[in-house]
Structure formats: structure tokens, C-alpha cells
Coordinates of C-alpha atoms in Angstrom, one line a residue:
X186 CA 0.0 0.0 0.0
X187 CA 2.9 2.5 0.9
X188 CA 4.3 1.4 -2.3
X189 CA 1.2 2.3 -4.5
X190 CA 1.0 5.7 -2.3
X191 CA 4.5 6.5 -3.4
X192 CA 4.7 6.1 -6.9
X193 CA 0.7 7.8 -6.9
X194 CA 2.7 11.0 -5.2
X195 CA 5.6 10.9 -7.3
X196 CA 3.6 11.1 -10.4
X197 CA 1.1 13.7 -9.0
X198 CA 4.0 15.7 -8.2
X199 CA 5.1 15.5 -11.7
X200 CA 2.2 16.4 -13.4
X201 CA 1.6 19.7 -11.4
X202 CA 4.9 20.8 -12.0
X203 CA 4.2 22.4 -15.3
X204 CA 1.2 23.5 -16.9
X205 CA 1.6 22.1 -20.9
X206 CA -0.4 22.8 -24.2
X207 CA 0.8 19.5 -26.3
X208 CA -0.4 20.0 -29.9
X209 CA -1.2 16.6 -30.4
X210 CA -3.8 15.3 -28.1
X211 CA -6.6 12.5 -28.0
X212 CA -9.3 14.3 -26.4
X213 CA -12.5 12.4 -26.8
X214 CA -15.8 11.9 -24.9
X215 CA -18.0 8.8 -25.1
X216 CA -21.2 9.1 -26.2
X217 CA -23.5 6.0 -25.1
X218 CA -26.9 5.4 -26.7
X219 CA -27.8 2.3 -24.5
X220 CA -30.1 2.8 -22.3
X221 CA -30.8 6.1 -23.7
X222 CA -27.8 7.5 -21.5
X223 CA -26.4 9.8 -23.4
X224 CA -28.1 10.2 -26.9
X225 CA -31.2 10.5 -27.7
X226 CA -32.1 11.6 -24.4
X227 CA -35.4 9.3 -24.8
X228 CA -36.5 7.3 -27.4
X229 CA -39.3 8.2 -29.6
X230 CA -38.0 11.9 -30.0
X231 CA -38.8 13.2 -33.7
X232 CA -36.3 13.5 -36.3
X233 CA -35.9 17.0 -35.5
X234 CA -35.2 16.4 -31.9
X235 CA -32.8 13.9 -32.5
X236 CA -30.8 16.3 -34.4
X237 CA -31.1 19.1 -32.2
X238 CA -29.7 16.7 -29.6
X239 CA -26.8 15.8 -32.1
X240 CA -25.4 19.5 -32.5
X241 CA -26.2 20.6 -29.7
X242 CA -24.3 17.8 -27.9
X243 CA -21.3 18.4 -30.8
X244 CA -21.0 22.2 -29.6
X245 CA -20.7 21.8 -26.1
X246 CA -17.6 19.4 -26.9
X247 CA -16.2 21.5 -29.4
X248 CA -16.5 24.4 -26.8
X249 CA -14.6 22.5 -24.7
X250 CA -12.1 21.5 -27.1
X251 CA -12.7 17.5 -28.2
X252 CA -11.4 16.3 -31.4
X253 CA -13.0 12.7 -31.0
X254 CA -16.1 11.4 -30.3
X255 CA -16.6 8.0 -29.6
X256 CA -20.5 7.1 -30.6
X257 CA -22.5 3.9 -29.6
X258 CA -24.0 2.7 -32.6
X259 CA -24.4 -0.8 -32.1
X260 CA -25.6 -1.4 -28.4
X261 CA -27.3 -4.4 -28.4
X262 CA -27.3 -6.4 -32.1
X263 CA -29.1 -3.8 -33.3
X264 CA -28.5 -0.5 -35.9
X265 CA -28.4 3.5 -35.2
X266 CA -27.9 3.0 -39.5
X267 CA -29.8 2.0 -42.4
X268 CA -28.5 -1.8 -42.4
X269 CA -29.5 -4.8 -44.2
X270 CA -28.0 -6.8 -41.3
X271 CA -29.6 -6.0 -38.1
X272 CA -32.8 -3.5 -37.1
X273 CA -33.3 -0.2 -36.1
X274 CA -32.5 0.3 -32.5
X275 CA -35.6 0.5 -29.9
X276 CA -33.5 3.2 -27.9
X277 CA -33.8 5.3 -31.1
X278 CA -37.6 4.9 -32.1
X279 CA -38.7 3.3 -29.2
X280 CA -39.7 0.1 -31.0
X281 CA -37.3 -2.1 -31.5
X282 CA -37.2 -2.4 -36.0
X283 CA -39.0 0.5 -36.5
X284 CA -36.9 3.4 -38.9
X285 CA -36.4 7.3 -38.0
X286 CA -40.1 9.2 -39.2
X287 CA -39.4 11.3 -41.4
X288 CA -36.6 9.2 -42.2
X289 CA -32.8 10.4 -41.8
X290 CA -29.5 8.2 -41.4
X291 CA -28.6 9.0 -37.5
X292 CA -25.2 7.9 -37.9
X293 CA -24.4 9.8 -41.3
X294 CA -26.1 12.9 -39.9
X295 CA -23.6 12.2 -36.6
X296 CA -20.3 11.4 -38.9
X297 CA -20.9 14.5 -40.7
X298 CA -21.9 17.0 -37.9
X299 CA -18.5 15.7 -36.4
X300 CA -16.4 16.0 -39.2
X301 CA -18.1 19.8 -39.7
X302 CA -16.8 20.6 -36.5
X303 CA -12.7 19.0 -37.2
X304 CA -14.1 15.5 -34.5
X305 CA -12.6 12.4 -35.8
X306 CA -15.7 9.9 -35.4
X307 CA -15.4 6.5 -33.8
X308 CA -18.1 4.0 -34.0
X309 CA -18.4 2.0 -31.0
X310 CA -20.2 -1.4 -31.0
X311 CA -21.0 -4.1 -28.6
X312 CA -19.7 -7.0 -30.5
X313 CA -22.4 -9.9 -28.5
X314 CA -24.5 -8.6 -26.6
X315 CA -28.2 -9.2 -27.9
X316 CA -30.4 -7.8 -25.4
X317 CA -30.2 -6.4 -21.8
X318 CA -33.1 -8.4 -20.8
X319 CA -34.6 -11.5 -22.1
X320 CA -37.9 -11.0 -22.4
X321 CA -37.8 -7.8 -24.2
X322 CA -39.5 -8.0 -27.6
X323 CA -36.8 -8.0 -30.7
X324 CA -37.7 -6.9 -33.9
X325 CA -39.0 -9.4 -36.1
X326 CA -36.1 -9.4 -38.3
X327 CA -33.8 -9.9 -35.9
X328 CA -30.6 -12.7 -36.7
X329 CA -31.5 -14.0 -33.1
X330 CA -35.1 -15.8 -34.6
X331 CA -32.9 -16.6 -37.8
X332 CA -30.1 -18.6 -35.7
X333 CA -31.6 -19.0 -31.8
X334 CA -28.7 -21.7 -31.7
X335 CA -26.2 -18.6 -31.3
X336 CA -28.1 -17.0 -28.5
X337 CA -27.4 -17.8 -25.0
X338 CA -29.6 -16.8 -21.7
X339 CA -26.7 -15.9 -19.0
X340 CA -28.1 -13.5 -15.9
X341 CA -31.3 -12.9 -17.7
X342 CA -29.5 -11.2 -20.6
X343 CA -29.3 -12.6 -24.5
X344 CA -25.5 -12.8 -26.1
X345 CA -24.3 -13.9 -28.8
X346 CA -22.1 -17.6 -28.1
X347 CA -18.7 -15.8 -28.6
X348 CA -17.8 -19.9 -29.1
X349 CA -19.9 -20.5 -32.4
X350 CA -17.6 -19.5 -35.2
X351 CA -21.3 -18.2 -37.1
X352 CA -21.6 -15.5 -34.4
X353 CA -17.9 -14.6 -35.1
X354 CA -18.2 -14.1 -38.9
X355 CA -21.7 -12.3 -38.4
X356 CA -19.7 -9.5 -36.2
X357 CA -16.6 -9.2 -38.8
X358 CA -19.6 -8.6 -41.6
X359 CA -21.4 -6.2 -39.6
X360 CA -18.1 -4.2 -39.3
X361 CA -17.4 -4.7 -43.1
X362 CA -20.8 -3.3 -44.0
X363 CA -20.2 0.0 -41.7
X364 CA -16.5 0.6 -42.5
X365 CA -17.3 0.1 -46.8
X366 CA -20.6 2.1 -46.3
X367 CA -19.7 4.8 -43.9
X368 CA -16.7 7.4 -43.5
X369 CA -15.9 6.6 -39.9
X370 CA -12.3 7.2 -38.6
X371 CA -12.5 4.3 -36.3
X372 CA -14.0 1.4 -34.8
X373 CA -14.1 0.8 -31.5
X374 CA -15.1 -1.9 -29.0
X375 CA -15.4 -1.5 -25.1
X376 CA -14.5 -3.9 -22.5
X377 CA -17.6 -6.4 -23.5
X378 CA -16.9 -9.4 -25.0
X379 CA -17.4 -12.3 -22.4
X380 CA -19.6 -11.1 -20.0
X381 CA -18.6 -10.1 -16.4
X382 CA -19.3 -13.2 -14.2
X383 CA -22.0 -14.0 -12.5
X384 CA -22.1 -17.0 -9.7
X385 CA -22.8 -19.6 -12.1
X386 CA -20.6 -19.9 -15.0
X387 CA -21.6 -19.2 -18.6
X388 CA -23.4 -22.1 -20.2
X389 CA -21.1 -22.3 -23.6
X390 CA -21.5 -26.4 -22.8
X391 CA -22.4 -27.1 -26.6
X392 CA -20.0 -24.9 -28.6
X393 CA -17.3 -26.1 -26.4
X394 CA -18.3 -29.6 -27.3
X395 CA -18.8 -28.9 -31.0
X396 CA -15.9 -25.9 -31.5
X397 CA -13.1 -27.0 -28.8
X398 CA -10.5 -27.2 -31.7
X399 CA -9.0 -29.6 -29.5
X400 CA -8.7 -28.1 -26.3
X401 CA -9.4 -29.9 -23.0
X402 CA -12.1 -28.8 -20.5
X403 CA -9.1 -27.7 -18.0
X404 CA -7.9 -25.6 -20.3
X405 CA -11.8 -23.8 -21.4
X406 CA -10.1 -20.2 -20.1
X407 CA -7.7 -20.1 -22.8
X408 CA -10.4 -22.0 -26.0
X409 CA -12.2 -18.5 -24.6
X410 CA -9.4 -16.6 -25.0
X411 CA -8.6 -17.6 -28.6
X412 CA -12.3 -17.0 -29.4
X413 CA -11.8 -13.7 -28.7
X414 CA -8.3 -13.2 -30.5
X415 CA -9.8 -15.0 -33.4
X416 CA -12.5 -12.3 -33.5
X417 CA -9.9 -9.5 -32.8
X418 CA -7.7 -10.3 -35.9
X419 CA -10.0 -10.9 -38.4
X420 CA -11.8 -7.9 -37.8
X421 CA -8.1 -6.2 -37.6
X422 CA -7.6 -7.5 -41.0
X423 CA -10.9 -7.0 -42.2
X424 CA -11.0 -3.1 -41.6
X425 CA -7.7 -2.5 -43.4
X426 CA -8.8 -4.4 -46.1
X427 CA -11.7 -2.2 -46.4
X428 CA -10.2 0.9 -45.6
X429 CA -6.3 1.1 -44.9
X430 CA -7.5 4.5 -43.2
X431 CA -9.6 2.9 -40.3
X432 CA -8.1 3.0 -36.9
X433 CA -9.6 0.2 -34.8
X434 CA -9.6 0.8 -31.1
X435 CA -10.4 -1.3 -28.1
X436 CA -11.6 0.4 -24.6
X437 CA -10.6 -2.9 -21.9
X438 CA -11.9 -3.1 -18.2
X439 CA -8.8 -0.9 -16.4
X440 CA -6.7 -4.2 -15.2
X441 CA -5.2 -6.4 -17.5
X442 CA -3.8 -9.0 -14.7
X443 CA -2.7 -8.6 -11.1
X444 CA 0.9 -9.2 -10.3
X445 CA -0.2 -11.7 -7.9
X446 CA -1.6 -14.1 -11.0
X447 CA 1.1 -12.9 -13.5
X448 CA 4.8 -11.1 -13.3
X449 CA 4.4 -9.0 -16.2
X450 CA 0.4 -7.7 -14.5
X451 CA 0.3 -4.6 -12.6
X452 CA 0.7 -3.6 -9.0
X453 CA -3.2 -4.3 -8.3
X454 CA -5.5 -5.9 -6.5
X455 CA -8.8 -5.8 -8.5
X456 CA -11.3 -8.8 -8.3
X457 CA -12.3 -8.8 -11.8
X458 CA -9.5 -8.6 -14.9
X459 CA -9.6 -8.8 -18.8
X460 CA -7.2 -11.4 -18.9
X461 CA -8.9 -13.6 -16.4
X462 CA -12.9 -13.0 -16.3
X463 CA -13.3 -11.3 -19.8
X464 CA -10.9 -13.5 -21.7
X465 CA -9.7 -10.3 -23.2
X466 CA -5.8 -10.8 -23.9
X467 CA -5.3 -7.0 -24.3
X468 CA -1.4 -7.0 -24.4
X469 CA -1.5 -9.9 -27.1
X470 CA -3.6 -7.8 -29.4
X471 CA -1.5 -5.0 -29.1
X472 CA 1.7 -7.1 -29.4
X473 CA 0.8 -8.5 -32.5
X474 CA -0.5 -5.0 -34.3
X475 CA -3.8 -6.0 -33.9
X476 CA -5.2 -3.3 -33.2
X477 CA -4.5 0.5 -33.8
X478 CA -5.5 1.9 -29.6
X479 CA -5.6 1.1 -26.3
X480 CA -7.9 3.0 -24.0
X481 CA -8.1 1.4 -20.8
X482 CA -10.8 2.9 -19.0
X483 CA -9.2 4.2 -15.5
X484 CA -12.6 4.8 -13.5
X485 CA -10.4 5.1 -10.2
X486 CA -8.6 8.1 -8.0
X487 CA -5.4 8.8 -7.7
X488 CA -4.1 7.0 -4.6
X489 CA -7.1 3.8 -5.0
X490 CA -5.3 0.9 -2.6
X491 CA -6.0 -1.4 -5.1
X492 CA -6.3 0.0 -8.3
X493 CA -4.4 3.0 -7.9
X494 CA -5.0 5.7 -11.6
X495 CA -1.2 6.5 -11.4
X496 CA 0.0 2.7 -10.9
X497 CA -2.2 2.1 -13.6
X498 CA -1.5 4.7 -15.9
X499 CA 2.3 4.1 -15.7
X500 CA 1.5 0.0 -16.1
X501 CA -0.4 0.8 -19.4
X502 CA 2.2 2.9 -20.9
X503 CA 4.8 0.4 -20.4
X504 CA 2.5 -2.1 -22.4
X505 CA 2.4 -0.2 -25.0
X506 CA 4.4 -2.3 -27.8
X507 CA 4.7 0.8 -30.5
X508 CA 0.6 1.0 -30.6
X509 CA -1.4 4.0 -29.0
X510 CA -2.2 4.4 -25.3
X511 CA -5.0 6.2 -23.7
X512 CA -6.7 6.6 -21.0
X513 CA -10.5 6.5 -19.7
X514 CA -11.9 9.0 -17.4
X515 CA -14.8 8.6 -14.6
X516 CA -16.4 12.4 -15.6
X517 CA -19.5 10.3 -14.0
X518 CA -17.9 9.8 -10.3
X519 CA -17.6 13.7 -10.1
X520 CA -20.1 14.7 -7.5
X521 CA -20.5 16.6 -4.4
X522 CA -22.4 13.5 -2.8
X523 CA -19.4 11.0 -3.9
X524 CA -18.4 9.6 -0.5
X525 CA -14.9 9.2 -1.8
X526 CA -13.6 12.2 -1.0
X527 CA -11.9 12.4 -4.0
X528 CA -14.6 12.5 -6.1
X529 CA -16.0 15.4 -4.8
X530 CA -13.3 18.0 -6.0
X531 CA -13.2 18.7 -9.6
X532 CA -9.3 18.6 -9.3
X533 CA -9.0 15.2 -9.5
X534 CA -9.3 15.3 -13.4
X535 CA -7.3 17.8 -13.1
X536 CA -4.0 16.1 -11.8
X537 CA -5.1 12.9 -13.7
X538 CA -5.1 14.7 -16.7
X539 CA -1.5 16.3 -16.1
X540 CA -0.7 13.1 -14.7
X541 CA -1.3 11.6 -18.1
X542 CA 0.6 14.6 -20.1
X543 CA 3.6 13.8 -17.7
X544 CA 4.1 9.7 -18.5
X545 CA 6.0 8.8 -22.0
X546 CA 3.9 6.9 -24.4
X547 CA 0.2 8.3 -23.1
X548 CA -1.4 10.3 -25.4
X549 CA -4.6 11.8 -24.2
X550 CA -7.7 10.4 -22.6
X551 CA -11.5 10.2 -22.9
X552 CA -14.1 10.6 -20.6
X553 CA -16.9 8.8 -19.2
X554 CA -19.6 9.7 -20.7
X555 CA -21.5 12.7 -22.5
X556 CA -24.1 13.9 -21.1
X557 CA -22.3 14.5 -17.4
X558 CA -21.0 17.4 -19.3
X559 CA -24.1 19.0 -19.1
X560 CA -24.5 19.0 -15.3
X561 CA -22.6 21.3 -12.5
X562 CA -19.1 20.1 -12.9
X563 CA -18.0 22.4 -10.7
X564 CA -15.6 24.3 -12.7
X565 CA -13.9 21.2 -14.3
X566 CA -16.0 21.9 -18.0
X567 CA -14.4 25.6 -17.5
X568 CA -10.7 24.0 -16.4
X569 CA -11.1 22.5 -19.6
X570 CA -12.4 25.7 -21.9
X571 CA -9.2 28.2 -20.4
X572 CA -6.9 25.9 -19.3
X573 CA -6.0 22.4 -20.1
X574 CA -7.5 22.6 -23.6
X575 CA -7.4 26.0 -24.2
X576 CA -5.7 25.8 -27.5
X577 CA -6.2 23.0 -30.6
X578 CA -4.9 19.9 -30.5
X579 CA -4.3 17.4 -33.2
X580 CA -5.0 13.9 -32.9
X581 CA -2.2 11.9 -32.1
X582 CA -0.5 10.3 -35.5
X583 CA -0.1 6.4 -36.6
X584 CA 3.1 6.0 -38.2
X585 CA 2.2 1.9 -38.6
X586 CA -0.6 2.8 -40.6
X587 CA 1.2 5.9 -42.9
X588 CA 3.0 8.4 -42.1
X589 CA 3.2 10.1 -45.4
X590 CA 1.8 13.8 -45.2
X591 CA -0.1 15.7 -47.8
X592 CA 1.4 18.3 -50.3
X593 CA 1.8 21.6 -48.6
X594 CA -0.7 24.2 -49.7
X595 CA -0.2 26.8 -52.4
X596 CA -1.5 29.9 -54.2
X597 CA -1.8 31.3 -50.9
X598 CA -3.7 34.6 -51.9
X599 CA -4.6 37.2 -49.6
X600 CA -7.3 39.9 -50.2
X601 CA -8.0 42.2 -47.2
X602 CA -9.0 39.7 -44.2
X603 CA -9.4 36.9 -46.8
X604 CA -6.8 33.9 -47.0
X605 CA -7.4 31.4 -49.7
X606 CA -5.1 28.6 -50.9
X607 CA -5.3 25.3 -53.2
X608 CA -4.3 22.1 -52.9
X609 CA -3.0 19.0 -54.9
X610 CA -5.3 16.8 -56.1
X611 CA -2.9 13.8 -56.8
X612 CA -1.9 11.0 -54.4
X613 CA -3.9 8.6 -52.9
X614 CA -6.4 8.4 -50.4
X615 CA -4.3 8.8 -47.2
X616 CA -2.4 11.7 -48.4
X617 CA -5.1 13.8 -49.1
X618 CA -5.6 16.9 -47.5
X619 CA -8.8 16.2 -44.9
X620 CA -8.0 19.6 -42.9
X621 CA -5.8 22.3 -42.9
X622 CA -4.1 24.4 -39.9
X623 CA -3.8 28.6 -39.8
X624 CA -1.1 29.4 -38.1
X625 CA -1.2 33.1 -37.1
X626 CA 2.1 34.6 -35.4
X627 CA 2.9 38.4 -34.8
X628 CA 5.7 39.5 -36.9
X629 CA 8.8 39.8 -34.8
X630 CA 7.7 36.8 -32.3
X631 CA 9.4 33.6 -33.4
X632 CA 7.3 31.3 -35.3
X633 CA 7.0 27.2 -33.9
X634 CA 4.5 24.8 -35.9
X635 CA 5.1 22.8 -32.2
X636 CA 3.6 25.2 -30.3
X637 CA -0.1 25.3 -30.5
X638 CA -0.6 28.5 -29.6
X639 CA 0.5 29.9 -32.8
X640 CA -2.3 28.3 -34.2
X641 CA -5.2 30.2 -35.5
X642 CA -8.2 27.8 -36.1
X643 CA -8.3 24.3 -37.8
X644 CA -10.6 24.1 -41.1
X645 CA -11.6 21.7 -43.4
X646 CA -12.1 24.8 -45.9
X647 CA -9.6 26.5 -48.7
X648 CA -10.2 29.9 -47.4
X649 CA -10.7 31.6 -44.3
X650 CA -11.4 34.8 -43.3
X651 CA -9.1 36.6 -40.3
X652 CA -11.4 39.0 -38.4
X653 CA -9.8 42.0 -36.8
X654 CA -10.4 42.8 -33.1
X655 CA -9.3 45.7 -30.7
X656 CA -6.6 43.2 -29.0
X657 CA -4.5 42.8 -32.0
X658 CA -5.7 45.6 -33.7
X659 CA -3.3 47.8 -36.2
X660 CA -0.4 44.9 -35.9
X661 CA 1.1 43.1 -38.3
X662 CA 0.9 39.2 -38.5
X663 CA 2.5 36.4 -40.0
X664 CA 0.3 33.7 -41.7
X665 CA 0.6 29.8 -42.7
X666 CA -0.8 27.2 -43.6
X667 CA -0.5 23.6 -43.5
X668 CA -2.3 20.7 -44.7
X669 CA -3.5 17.5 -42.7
X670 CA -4.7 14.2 -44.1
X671 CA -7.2 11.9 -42.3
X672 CA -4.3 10.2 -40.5
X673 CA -3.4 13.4 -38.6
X674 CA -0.1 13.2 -40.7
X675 CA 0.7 17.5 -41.3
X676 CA 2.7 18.5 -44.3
X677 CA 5.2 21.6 -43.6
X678 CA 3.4 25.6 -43.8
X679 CA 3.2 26.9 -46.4
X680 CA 4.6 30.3 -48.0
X681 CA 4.0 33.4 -45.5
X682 CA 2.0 36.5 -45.9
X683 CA 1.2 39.4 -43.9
X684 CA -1.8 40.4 -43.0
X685 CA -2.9 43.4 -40.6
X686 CA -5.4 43.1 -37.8

């Protein structure tokens, strides 16, 4: 316990050392749709409702300076998209099959609200889950009446028999049919794929039997395991296929293993693990290039005596294997009524998230979930606004996937306030241009494409217009302009010209 103490209070002190503006910087929210908890705030709301919800949900996070979004569009075997596969959600309509009235693509109208505002879009699905209780009524055209012999009843909850190698090739060709159709940036699972454990233990008796590809019955963890892994690397292999472009992301329960049950686990004591109760072999996923992200979700405090955020935080960044790291917020445990102490003070994101900017090989975090951003976080939204993300941030780049960046923008012309440029239109489709950075400098001041202050706004249009105001007015300014594809990969500035504000 002392131990876990220490290293918590070495890395707090750390973090509060130095108040940083990195320029690259996963900042994301979660945005769940099960249960209604985030988006649409009920089911049944009209078409114009929905999307009233939508932006007004996408300008309160670009106000407080997200460039990802992580949406739930797959809950429960079920759509929030036109798809030939599986029906139209019940949290969106309220009954379960039935379509938007007057009809409108939710998850279009969400990719391109996000992309209007510079958000990368994830899609986040539940790759088994079928319902969250069995006796609710499915759509008639759901898989589940099609193939009842993949569904199994476990804590009065239908999933899909991860064992069945049907149920696996349904998920990779649900994925397919998003990733061809739609222009996510990602996909992105959560820590669902076995269910969490109940007393009995989950009845995969006949796929065992039938699938066991020769493994014994004292070694069922690990037949689990590869069921799992199997799923991961297809659908790994399946997205780049697709689209080379497509990150894919997994969000695991916060502990891989404890030390206790493994050498290489972390410094923990928690009951439940991916490795051990999920059958989620995180660290083989990312050792193999499976996947593109990590984001372990972190709901604890700095100084937990078990699961400790700093312990954890440092574990996770040292399992990295040349793949991305994040971290999860608990946005949701901020309130005055918490009786952990911690989780009353709105600095505890605070230090975790200068706690994260402090550790080599973490690269941002996300938090847990939307709609907590629209209650009294006592001054932690506003933390956020001024402070920590007070200037733009890229998302952080994937050199594994390309690292090739777009041509740098020309024909810079200037008239009055007015910048235009162009761009070329050869290459292929990761080194186009997707965005572009103004950079705005006062002439005199050294210009430093690392510092994000120097940047002006991020647009995905050829021409911008520079408004003068009484702060900066009558001086002279240096402007650039760089290009970004949709890998986050940024070409150098372009030429400079003056403009006066």
C-alpha cells in the first residue's frame, strides 16, 4: 500500500509541475446510446429532436475542445444506421425495427456533424450482446429468430455464443458493411466481449463440445481466449482491407492482470481482470499489431489501494508495444455526494489529466460519458475551456498505418481579411488533404509549428477569413498554412503572408 502511495505522489507531483499545451492530443468523450444514456435523451423523440440533440451535444464538446467522439452505434445487435443486417434500434424509435419518421440516417447525420466541427468519429459497438433483458421483444427481423442456436440466456441477458464460429463471422460482416458504407475514422469496441461473471458460469456447454478445436475442458479459459483473439484479428484484417485508413480501437476493463496471478500484471489488487474474467488478452492484441488503440478505461482516483489511476497509468504505458495508449476518465464519479472524497473536487481530473501529459507513451484520454457534461461540474467543463484545452490539438498520429503527409498548400492569396489557398489533387487516399491548420504569429515573435498557440483555427475549408479585433488591432501578422490528411499526418506551412489586424 505504501508502495502504490508512493509512486501515486511521485507522479502527481510531476504532473503539477508544469502547466503544458501539447499539440497533439486524444481528447474524446464517449457518447453511449444504450439505455438512452447519453443520446437521444429518450426514445421516440422526432427527427428534428434527435438532431437538435446531435449538435447541440457536438457544440458543447467542441467548446470545450474534443477532437473525438466515440459514438455507440451498435448497443445491443441492433442499428443506429440503415442496415441490411440487423434492425433499427428501440432506444432510437422506441420500437425495437421500426426506422427514424421522417426518415434520416442517424449515424451519417452524426459522422458529418462531427467532421463539420474538425471531431474524428469512432463508431463504438458491442460485438455480442443481444439484449439487456430477455424477455424484451426483438424486432421481427432480428438474426436472433434466424439462428436461436447462437443466442445464449446468461443473468437474464441474451448474447451472442462468442464460441460459435457463425456468431464470429456475423460480427466481422457487420463491421465490413459500416467501415465500406460509412466514412468513420474508427471502430471501437469496449471492454464487452465475455460477460462479467456471475455466480454460475456461462453455459457455452455445446459450442465447447462442437468448436473445442481440440482443447481440453481444463484448459476452457484459454479456447475462450482464442475465441476472442480470433474475432480481434480478423476484424483487424478485415478493416484495413476495407479501408487502410480505419483505426480500430479497443476500450478494456482498467486491469489487465494482477501481479499476484502474473509477473508481467500490474501492481493491483482488483477482483475482476480482462485477462482472467473477460478473456480479453489486451497486451496480445497490441503485441501483434492487432489493433491500432488502447484505451483502458481508468474509473479510479489517484491514490485507489488497489487500483491506484497513477499505478495504472504508468502500467499501461509500459504495455504499450509501438501501438497507441489512452486513458479513460470517470467524468460520471464527479459529484458533491461521492463519499470518496476524492470524487467530490473537480481537481481530481485535473491532476489525472497532467498526470497523463507527464508519463511517455500516453497520449490523451477520454471521458466517461457525455451527457455528465451538461450538469454542474464544478468548474472542471471551464478547467477545460481556459486551461488544459485551451488551444487545438491534433490527434495523435499512426506512423504503422502511414506516415506520409499531404502536399503543402499553395496559391496562398490574400485579399484584405481573406486567405485562400489550393491544394493538390494527386496521391492517394491517405495523403489527401482532410483539414488544414492557420497558423497566425505576430511579426517579430518567433514562429514554432510545435507550439499550438501559434495556431489560428483548424478548417476543413480552402479559405478563411481573419477577423480584426481591438486586441491585436493595427499589428502586423505572419500567416501559414499547413495541410492535414485523415491520418493526422501535417505537411510543412506553407509560404508566408502578412496580413494586418
Amino acid at each position: 500500500m505504501y508502495k502504490l502511495l508512493f509512486v501515486s505522489l511521485m507522479f502527481l507531483a510531476v504532473g503539477l509541475s508544469a502547466q503544458t499545451y501539447p499539440k497533439r492530443e486524444f481528447r474524446a468523450v464517449w457518447v453511449a446510446t444504450v439505455n438512452n444514456i447519453d443520446w437521444p435523451s429518450k426514445p421516440g423523440l422526432s427527427t428534428e429532436q434527435q438532431k437538435k440533440e446531435i449538435v447541440d451535444i457536438l457544440d458543447m464538446h467542441a467548446r470545450n475542445g474534443m477532437n473525438v467522439v466515440i459514438m455507440q452505434i451498435r448497443p445491443a445487435a441492433d442499428a443506429f444506421y440503415a442496415s441490411e443486417l440487423e434492425p433499427w434500434s428501440r432506444y432510437l424509435t422506441g420500437t425495437a425495427g421500426k426506422a427514424p419518421n421522417p426518415f434520416y440516417d442517424p449515424l451519417q447525420f452524426w459522422i458529418e456533424q462531427c467532421h463539420q466541427r474538425n471531431m474524428e468519429f469512432h463508431a463504438w459497438l458491442n460485438p455480442y450482446r443481444v439484449a439487456q433483458n430477455a424477455n424484451e421483444p426483438l424486432a421481427a427481423n432480428h438474426i436472433a429468430f434466424k439462428h436461436p442456436e447462437w443466442v445464449i440466456n446468461y443473468g437474464g441477458k441474451l448474447y451472442f455464443d462468442p464460441g460459435i464460429p457463425a456468431t464470429r463471422e456475423f460480427v466481422v460482416k457487420v463491421v465490413n458493411d459500416i467501415v465500406a458504407r460509412y466514412d468513420v475514422d474508427a471502430i471501437h469496441f469496449d471492454d464487452y466481449f465475455y460477460p462479467y461473471p456471475l455466480k454460475e458460469d456461462f453455459p457455452d456447454e455445446n459450442s465447447f463440445a462442437q468448436y473445442s478445436r481440440g482443447f481440453l475442458p481444463e484448459r476452457k479459459a484459454d479456447w475462450r481466449r482464442e475465441n476472442v483473439d480470433i474475432l480481434i484479428k480478423s476484424l483487424s484484417e478485415n478493416i484495413k482491407k476495407t479501408k487502410p485508413w480505419v483505426k480500430f480501437g479497443i476500450s478494456p476493463f482498467g486491469v489487465w492482470r494482477n501481479k499476484a496471478d502474473d509477473p508481467d500484471g500490474s501492481e493491483t489488487t482488483a477482483g475482476t481482470t480482462n485477462y482472467d474474467h473477460l478473456y480479453a488478452d489486451i497486451l496480445k492484441w497490441q503485441k501483434n499489431g492487432w489493433i491500432d488503440y488502447c484505451l483502458p478505461q481508468l474509473y479510479w482516483q489517484i491514490g485507489h489501494p488497489s487500483v491506484d489511476f497513477a499505478t495504472l497509468s504508468k502500467w499501461w504505458a509500459d504495455h504499450a508495444y509501438n501501438r497507441a495508449m489512452y486513458i479513460g476518465q470517470a467524468l460520471y464519479k464527479l459529484e458533491a455526494a461521492s463519499t470518496v472524497p476524492e470524487w467530490k473536487d473537480p481537481d481530481q481530473l485535473v491532476k489525472q489529466i497532467q498526470l497523463i501529459r507527464q508519463i511517455p507513451k500516453l497520449d490523451g484520454s477520454a471521458f466517461y460519458s457525455s451527457v455528465h457534461f451538461k450538469r454542474d461540474l464544478y468548474g472542471f467543463d471551464k478547467e477545460l475551456r481556459e486551461k488544459l484545452y485551451k488551444y487545438p490539438a491534433l490527434v495523435p498520429q499512426m506512423p504503422w498505418i502511414d506516415k506520409t503527409p499531404p502536399s503543402v498548400p499553395y496559391h496562398i492569396k490574400k485579399k484584405g481579411h481573406k486567405l485562400k489557398w489550393k491544394t493538390s489533387k494527386t496521391g492517394n487516399e491517405l495523403d489527401k488533404a482532410a483539414r488544414f491548420i492557420v497558423y497566425l504569429n505576430q511579426i517579430g515573435s518567433q514562429f514554432d509549428a510545435k507550439n499550438p498557440e501559434n495556431i489560428f483555427t483548424i478548417t476543413n475549408h480552402k479559405s478563411i477569413i481573419i477577423k480584426p479585433n481591438s486586441r491585436k488591432l493595427q499589428r502586423k501578422y505572419e500567416v501559414r498554412v499547413s495541410a492535414v490528411d485523415r491520418l493526422q499526418n501535417e505537411s510543412a506551412a506553407s509560404k508566408v503572408k502578412v496580413i494586418k489586424l
